[in-house]
Structures are given as structure tokens and as C-alpha cells.
mmCIF file of C-alpha atoms in Angstrom:
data_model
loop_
_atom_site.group_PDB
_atom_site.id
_atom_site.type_symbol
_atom_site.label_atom_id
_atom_site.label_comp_id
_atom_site.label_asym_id
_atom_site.label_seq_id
_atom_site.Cartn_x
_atom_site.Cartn_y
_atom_site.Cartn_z
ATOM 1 C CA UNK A 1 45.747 13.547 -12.463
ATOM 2 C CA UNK A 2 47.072 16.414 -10.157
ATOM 3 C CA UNK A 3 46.063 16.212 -6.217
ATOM 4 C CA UNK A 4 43.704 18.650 -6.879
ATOM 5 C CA UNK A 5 41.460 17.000 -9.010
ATOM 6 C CA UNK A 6 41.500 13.846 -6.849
ATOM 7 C CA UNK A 7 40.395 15.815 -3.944
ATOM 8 C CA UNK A 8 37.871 17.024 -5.897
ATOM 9 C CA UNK A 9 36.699 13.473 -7.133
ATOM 10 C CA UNK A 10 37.093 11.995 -3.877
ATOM 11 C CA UNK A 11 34.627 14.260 -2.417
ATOM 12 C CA UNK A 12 32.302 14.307 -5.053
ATOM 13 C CA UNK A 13 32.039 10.303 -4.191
ATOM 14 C CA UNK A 14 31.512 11.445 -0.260
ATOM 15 C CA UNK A 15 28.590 13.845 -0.948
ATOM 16 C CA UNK A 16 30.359 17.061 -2.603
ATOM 17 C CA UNK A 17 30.937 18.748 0.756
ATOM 18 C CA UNK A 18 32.679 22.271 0.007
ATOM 19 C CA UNK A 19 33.736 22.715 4.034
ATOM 20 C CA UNK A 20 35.730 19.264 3.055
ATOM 21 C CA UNK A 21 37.478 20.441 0.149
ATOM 22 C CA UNK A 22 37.919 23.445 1.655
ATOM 23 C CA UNK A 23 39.789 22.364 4.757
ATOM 24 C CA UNK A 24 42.242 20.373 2.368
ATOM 25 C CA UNK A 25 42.924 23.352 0.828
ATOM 26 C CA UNK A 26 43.773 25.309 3.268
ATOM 27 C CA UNK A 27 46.124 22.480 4.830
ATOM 28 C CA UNK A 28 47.666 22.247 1.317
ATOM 29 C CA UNK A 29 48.666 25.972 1.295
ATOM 30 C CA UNK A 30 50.154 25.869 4.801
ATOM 31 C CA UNK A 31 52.184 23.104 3.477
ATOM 32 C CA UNK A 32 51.001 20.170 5.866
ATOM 33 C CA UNK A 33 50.720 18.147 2.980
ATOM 34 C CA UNK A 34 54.029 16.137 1.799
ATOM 35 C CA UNK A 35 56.309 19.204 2.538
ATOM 36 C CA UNK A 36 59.164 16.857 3.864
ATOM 37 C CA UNK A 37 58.073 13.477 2.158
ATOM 38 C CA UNK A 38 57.982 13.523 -1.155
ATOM 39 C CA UNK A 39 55.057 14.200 -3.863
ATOM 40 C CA UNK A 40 53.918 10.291 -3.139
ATOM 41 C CA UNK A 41 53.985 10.758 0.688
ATOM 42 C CA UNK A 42 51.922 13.534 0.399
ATOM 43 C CA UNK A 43 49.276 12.289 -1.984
ATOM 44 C CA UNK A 44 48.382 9.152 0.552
ATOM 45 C CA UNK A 45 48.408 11.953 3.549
ATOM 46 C CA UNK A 46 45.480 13.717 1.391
ATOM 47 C CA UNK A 47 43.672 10.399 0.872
ATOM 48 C CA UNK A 48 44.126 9.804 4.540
ATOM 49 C CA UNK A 49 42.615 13.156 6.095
ATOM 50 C CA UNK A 50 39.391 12.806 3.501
ATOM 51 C CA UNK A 51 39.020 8.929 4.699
ATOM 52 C CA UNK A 52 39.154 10.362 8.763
ATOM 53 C CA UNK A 53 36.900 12.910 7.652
ATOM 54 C CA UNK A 54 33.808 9.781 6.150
ATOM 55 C CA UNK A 55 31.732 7.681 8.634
ATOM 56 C CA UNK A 56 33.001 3.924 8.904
ATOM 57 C CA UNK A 57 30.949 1.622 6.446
ATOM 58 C CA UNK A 58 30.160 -1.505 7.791
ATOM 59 C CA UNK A 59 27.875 -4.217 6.435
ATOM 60 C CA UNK A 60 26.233 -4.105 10.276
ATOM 61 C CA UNK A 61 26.026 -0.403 9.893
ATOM 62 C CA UNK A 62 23.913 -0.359 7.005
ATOM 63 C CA UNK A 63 21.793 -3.523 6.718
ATOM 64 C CA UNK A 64 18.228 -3.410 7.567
ATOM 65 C CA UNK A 65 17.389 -4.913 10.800
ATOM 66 C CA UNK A 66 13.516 -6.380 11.307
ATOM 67 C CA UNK A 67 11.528 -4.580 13.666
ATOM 68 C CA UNK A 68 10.278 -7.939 15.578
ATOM 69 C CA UNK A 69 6.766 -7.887 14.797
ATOM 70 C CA UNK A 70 6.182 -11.930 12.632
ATOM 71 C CA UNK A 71 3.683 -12.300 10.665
ATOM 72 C CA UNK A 72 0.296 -13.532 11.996
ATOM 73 C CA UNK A 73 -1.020 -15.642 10.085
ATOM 74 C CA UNK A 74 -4.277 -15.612 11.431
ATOM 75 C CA UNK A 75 -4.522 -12.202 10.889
ATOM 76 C CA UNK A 76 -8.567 -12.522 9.659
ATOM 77 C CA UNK A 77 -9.440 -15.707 12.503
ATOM 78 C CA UNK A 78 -9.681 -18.275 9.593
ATOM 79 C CA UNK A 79 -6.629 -20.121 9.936
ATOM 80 C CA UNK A 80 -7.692 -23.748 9.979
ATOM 81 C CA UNK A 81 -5.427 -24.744 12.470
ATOM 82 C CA UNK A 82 -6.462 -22.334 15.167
ATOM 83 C CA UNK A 83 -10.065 -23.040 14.715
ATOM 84 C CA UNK A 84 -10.298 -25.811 16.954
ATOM 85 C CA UNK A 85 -9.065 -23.793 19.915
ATOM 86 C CA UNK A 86 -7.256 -26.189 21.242
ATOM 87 C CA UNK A 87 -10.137 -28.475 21.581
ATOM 88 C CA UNK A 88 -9.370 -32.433 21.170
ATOM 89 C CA UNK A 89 -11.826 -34.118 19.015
ATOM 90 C CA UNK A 90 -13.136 -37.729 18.866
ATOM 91 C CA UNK A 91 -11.521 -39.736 16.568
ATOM 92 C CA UNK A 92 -12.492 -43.284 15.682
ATOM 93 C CA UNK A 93 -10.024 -45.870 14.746
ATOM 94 C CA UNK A 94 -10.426 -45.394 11.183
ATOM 95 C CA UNK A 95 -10.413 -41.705 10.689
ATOM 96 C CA UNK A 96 -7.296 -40.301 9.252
ATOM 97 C CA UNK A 97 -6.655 -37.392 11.880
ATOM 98 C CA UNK A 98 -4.852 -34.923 9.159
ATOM 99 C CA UNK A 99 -7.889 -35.797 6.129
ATOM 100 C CA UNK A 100 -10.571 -33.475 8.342
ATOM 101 C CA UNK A 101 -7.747 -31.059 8.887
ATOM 102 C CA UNK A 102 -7.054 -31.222 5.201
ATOM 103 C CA UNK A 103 -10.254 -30.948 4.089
ATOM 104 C CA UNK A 104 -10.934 -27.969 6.293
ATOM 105 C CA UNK A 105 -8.001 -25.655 4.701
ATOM 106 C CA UNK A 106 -8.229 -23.196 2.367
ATOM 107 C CA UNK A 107 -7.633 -24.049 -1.679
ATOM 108 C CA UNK A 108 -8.440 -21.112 -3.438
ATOM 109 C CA UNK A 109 -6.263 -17.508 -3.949
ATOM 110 C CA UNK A 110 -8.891 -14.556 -3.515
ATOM 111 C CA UNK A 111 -8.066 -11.616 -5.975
ATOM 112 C CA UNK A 112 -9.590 -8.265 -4.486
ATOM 113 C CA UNK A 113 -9.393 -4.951 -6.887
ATOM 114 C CA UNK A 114 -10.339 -1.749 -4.904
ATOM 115 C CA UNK A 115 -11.462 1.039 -7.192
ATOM 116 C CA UNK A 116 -11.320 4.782 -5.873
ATOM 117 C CA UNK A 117 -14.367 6.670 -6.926
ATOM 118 C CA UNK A 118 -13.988 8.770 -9.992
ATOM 119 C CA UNK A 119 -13.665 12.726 -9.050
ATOM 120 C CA UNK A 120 -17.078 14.333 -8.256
ATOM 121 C CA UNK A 121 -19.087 17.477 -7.473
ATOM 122 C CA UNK A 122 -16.834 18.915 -3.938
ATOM 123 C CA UNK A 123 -19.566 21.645 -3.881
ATOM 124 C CA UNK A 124 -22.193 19.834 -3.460
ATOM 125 C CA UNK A 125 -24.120 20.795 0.288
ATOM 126 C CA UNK A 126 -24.818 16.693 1.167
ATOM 127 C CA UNK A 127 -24.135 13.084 -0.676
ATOM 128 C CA UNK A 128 -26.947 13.465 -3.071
ATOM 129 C CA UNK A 129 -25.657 16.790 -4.581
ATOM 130 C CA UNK A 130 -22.097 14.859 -4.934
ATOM 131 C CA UNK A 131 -22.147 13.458 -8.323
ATOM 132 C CA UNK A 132 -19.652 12.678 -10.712
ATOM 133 C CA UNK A 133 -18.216 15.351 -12.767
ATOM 134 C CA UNK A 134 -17.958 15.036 -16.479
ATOM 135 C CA UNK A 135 -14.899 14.627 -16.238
ATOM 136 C CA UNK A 136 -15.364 12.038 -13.243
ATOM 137 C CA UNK A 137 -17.508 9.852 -15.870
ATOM 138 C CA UNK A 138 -14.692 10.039 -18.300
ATOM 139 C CA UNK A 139 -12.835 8.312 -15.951
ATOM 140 C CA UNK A 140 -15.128 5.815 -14.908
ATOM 141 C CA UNK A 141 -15.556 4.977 -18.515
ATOM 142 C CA UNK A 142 -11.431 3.964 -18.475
ATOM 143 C CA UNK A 143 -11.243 1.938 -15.512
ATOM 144 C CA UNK A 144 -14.280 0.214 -16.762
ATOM 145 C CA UNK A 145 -12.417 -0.232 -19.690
ATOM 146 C CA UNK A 146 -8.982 -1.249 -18.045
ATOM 147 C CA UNK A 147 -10.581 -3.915 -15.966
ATOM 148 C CA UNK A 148 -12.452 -5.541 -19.095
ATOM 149 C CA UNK A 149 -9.258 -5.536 -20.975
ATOM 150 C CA UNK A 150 -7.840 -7.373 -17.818
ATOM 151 C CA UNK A 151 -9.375 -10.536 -19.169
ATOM 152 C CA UNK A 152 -10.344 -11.366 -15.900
ATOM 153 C CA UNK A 153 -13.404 -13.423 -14.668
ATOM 154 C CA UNK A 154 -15.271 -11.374 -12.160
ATOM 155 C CA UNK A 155 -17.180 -12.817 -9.335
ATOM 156 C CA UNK A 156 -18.544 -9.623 -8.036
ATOM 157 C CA UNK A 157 -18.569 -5.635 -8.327
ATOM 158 C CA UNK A 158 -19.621 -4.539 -4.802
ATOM 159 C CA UNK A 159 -19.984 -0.853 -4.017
ATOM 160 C CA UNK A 160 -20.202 1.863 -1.130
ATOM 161 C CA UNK A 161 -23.609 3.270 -0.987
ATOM 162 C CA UNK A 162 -22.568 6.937 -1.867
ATOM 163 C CA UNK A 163 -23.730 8.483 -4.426
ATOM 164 C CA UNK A 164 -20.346 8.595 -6.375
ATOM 165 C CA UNK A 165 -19.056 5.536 -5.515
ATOM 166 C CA UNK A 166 -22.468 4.337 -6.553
ATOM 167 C CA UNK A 167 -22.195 6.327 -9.828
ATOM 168 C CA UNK A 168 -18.651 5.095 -10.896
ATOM 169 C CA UNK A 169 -19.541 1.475 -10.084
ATOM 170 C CA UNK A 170 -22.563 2.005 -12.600
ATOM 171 C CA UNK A 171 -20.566 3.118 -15.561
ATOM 172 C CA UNK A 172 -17.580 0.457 -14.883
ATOM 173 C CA UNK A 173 -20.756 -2.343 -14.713
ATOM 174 C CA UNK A 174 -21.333 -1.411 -18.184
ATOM 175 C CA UNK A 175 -18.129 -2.615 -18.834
ATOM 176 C CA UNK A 176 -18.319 -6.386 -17.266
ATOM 177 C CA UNK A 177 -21.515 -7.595 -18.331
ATOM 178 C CA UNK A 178 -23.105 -10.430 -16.047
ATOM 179 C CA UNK A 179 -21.256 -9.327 -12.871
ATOM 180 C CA UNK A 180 -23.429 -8.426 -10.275
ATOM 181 C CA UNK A 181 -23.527 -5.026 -8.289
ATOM 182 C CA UNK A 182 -23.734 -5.027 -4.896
ATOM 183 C CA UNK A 183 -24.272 -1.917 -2.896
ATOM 184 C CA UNK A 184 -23.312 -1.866 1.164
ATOM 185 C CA UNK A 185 -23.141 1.112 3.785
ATOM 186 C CA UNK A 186 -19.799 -0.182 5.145
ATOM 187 C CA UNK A 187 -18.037 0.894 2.457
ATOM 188 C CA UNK A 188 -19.064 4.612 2.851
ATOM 189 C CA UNK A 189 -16.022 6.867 3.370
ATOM 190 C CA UNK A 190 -15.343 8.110 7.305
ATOM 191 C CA UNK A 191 -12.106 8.371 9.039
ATOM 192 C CA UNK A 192 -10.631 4.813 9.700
ATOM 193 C CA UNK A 193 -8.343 6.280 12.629
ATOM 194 C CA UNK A 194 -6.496 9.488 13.589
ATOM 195 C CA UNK A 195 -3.145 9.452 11.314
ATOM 196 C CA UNK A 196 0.093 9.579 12.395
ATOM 197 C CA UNK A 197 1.641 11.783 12.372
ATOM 198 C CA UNK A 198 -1.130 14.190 12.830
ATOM 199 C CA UNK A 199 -2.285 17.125 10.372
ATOM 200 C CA UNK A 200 -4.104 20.329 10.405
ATOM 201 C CA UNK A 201 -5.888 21.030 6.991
ATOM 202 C CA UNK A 202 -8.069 18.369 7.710
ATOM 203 C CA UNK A 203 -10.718 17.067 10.368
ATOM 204 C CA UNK A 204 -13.058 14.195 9.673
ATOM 205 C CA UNK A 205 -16.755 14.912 9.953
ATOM 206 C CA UNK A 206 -17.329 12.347 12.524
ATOM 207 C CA UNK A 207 -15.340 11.173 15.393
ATOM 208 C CA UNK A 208 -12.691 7.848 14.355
ATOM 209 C CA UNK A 209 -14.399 5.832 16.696
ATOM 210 C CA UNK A 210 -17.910 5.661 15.142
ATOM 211 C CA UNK A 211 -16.296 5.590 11.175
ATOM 212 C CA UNK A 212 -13.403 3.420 12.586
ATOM 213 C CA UNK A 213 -15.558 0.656 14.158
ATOM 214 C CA UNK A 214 -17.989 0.572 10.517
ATOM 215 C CA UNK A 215 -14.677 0.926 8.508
ATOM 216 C CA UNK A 216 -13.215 -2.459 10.474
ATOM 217 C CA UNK A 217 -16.263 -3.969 10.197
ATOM 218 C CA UNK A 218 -16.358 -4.030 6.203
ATOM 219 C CA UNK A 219 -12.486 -4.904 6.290
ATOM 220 C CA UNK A 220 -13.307 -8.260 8.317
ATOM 221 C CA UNK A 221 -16.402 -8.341 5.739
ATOM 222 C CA UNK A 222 -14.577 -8.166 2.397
ATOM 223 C CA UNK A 223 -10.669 -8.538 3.240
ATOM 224 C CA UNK A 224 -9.866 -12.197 4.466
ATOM 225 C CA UNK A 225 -8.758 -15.503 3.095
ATOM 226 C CA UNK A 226 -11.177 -17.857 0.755
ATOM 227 C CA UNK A 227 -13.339 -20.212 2.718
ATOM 228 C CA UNK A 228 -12.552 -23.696 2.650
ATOM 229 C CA UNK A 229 -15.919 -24.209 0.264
ATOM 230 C CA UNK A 230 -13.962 -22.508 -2.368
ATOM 231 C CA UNK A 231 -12.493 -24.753 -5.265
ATOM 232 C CA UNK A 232 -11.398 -21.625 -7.590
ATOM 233 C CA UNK A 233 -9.406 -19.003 -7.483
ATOM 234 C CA UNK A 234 -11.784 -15.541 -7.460
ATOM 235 C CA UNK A 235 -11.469 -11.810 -8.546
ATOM 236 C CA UNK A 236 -13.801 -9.375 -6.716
ATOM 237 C CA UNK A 237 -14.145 -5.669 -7.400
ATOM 238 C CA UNK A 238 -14.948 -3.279 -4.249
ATOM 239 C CA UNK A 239 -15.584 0.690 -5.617
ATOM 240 C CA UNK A 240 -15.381 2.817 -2.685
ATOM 241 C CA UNK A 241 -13.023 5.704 -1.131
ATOM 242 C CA UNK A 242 -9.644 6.505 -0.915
ATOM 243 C CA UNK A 243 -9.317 6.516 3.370
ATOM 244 C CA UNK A 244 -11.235 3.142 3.001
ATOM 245 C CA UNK A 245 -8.591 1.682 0.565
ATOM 246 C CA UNK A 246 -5.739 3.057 2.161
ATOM 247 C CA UNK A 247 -6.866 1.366 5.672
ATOM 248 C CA UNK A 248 -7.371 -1.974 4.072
ATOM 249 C CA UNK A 249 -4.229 -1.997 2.708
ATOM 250 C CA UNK A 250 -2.285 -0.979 5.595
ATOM 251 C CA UNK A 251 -4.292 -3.335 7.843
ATOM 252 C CA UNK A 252 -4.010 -6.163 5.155
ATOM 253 C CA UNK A 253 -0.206 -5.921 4.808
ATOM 254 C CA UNK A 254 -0.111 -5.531 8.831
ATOM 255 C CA UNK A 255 1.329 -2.071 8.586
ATOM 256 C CA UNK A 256 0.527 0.168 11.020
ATOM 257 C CA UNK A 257 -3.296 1.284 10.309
ATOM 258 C CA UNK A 258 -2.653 4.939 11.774
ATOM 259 C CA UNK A 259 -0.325 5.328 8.540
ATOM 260 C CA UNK A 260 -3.067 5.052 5.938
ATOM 261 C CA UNK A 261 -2.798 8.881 5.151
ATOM 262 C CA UNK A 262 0.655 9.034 4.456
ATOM 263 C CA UNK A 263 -0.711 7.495 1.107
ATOM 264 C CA UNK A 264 -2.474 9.137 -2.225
ATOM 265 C CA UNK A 265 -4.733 7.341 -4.090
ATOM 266 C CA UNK A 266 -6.025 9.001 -7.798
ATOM 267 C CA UNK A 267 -9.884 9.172 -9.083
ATOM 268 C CA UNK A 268 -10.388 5.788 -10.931
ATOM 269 C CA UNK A 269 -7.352 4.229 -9.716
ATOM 270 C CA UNK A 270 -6.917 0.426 -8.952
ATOM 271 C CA UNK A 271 -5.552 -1.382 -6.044
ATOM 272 C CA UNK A 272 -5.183 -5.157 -6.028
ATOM 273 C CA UNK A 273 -4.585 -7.142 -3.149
ATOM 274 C CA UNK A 274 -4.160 -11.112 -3.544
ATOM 275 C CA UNK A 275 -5.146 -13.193 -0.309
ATOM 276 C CA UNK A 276 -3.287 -17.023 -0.617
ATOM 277 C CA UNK A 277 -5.130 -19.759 1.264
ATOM 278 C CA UNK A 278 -1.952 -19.789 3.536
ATOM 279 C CA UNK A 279 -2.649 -16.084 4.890
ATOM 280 C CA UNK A 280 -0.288 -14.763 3.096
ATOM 281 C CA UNK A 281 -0.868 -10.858 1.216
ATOM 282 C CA UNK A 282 0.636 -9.588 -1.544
ATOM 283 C CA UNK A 283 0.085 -6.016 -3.155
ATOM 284 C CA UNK A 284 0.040 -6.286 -6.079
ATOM 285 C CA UNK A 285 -0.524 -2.850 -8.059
ATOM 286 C CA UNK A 286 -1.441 0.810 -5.448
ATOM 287 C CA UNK A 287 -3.191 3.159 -6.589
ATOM 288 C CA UNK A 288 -2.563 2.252 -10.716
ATOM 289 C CA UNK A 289 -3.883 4.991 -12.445
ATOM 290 C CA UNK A 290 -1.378 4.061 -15.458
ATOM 291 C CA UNK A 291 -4.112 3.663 -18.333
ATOM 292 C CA UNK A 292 -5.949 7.192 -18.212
ATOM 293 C CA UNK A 293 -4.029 9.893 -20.136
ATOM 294 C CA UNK A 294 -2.138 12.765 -18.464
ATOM 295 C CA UNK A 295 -4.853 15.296 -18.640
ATOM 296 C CA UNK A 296 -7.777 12.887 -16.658
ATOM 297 C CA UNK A 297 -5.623 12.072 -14.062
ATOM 298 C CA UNK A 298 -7.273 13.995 -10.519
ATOM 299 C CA UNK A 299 -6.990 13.466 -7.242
ATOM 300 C CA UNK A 300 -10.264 14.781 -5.280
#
């Protein structure tokens, strides 16, 4: 292989940068390369300028560091062993100290789906006039569908009072027979907090402080670990709006909440979030949107 085309390679492998392989060139034609050494000589004085020319790799260089913030594990107030405050209790000679303890700990894993709304009428002048579109039911019929074929035993389908998160939770119900419906005005879409970084093309209707408090409100409501009553694992369905779901999830995996719109959510789409008795979260599926065809896939 002549110099040439190991020049070439070489800085293919170090991002293909022309001013690079340029500069070698030029040296080559001057004859700084190997004029006096031999062809050998001169092929390792090559290598050498293109290795000067890289950034040092180092393992320290390029591993991730953490950012310092640990988990907290009592991230929703229920962690058994912070619920006595500190407080000594009376124990009598025959109580086991760690049974009450025990007995007071979570057991169960809670399994939360959040649904996004299917798309709806953006011209309509207040809620009311916001329905679902046709195509809006169409998709409402396939999550509906998806979550059935999920095999899943549902302990609840709860809803945001608006009219098309009311709507799509209506259709899917048809879906899940037996599963109750369960309307609240927490989950009505608002602004959860000003986003960072900030944008322009679009301004909330309230102020973040009045949607922001109600938002938090039905996170602490709906997003927290099983209570200590509960002996089996659960799978809850919440159909409400995309700034909604986006906060929850950036508040349930302890990201930074002001970060929620740096995320896209589809019409229909499902996001589950598992909650161990330990505290722990896991995401398991954003924003899945995987089962409707190409063609119903929207994002209003």
C-alpha cells in the first residue's frame, strides 16, 4: 500500500479532515518526508506527524464521570425507614424490633402506563369544542387494542377531565372490560415549569406556578411506591397529556423537571414506568407508539 493511501486511511479513522491530508501533502512535496532516511524512515515520520496532529485518548479522558447527585430513595416520603422520624418507640421485651419494621415495608411492584391523548380538534375556541378527530378515534381504537393484547390485569384506567383525554380513555375502556374509569382535574394539561432551555413558539396559557403546583400535586397523587397494604403487584393506566407525562417522567427518574420539553411524545402513545417497593424507577417503554401503522402516527 503506497504512503498515500495510508495517509488517506489514517485520516479517514481520525474524522476525514482534508486540512490534515492536505498539510501532509504539502510536506511530502517539499520533501520533509524520508528525503535522507530511507523509504521506511519516512513512512514512520508520516505516521508520526498525523499521531501529533489527534487528541491523546485516555481511558480518564473519555469515561463518564457521575454528576454527584445519589439517588433518594425517599423520593415520594414513603420510605419505611424514614417514617418514624427519628422517633424511638416502646418496645416490650417480647417484640421483635425489625417484625414492625418488616411488616411496615413495601411488597408489591406498582406498574403505571401513561397514555397521551389521541390527536383532536386544534381549532376548536375552548375544551368542549376539542374533540377527537376521526382520525384521533382511530387511534384510540389501537392503543385500546395494544393494551388488551398486553395480557395485563388492570387495576384502574384513570383519566384527565378534558374532553379528549376523556374521549380517548372512553374508546380504550371498551377495550378492558371491568376496569374502572376514573376521571380527575389534576391530570388536565398546563405547563409543569418553564423549560430549559427556553423557547419562543410557545407560551403556556397560564402562569407555571398555578399549572405547576396542580401538575405536582397529581404526580405525588398517582406516581409513588405501593403502600405497605399491598400484597400484589398492580398495573394502572393514567390517559392524560403529553407536558403531564413528560414531567412525571423526568421527576420520577429524578432528572431535572425543567427538561420535560426536550421530549416528544405521539397521539396514543404509551409510557410505562415501574415503581419497586425499594424506591427504585425504571422506564420501561417512552412514548411507544410502535403498534399503529405509519400513516396514524401524529403528534398534536
Amino acid at each position: 500500500m503506497s504512503y498515500r493511501k495510508t495517509l488517506k486511511l489514517i485520516c479517514g479513522f481520525a474524522g476525514g479532515s482534508a486540512v490534515l491530508f492536505a498539510a501532509v501533502t504539502a510536506a511530502d512535496s517539499r520533501g520533509y518526508f524520508g528525503e535522507q532516511r530511507g523509504e521506511a524512515a519516512g513512512r514512520w515520520s508520516r505516521f508520526t506527524v498525523l499521531q501529533a496532529a489527534q487528541p491523546a485518548w485516555t481511558p480518564a479522558s473519555h469515561t463518564p464521570t457521575p454528576t454527584g447527585h445519589a439517588w433518594d430513595f425517599n423520593w415520594d416520603k414513603r420510605d419505611p425507614s424514614a417514617l418514624t422520624n427519628g422517633k424511638k418507640k416502646k418496645e416490650s421485651a417480647t417484640e421483635d424490633p425489625s417484625s414492625e419494621q418488616d411488616n411496615g415495608k413495601p411488597k408489591a411492584t406498582r406498574n403505571i402506563l401513561l397514555i397521551r391523548h389521541s390527536q383532536y380538534n386544534l381549532s376548536g375556541n375552548n375544551d368542549k369544542e376539542r374533540i377527537l378527530t376521526p382520525l384521533g378515534r382511530e387511534q384510540a381504537e389501537l392503543t385500546g387494542q395494544r393494551l388488551a393484547a398486553l395480557g395485563l390485569k388492570y387495576d384502574v384506567l384513570i383519566h384527565s377531565s378534558m374532553t379528549r383525554a376523556t374521549e380517548t380513555a372512553n374508546i380504550i375502556s371498551k377495550h378492558l372490560p371491568g376496569v374502572d374509569l376514573v376521571s380527575c382535574d389534576l391530570l388536565r394539561e398546563g405547563a409543569p415549569i418553564e423549560p430549559v432551555p427556553p423557547v419562543t413558539h410557545w407560551k403556556p396559557d397560564a402562569v407555571y406556578h398555578e399549572d405547576g403546583a396542580r401538575i405536582e400535586a397529581a404526580f405525588r397523587r398517582y406516581i409513588h411506591r405501593a403502600d405497605p397494604t399491598q400484597k400484589e403487584d398492580s398495573y394502572e393506566i393514567i390517559v392524560c397529556h403529553a407536558n403531564v407525562i413528560r414531567y412525571f417522567v423526568c421527576r420520577a427518574l429524578q432528572f431535572p423537571p425543567e427538561g420535560w420539553l426536550r421530549m416528544g411524545l405521539n397521539n396514543g402513545s404509551i409510557t410505562w414506568l415501574t415503581i419497586r417497593p425499594s424506591g427504585r424507577v425504571a422506564l420501561r417503554t417512552m412514548g411507544d407508539s410502535g403498534f399503529m401503522p405509519p400513516d396514524k402516527l401524529t403528534r398534536t
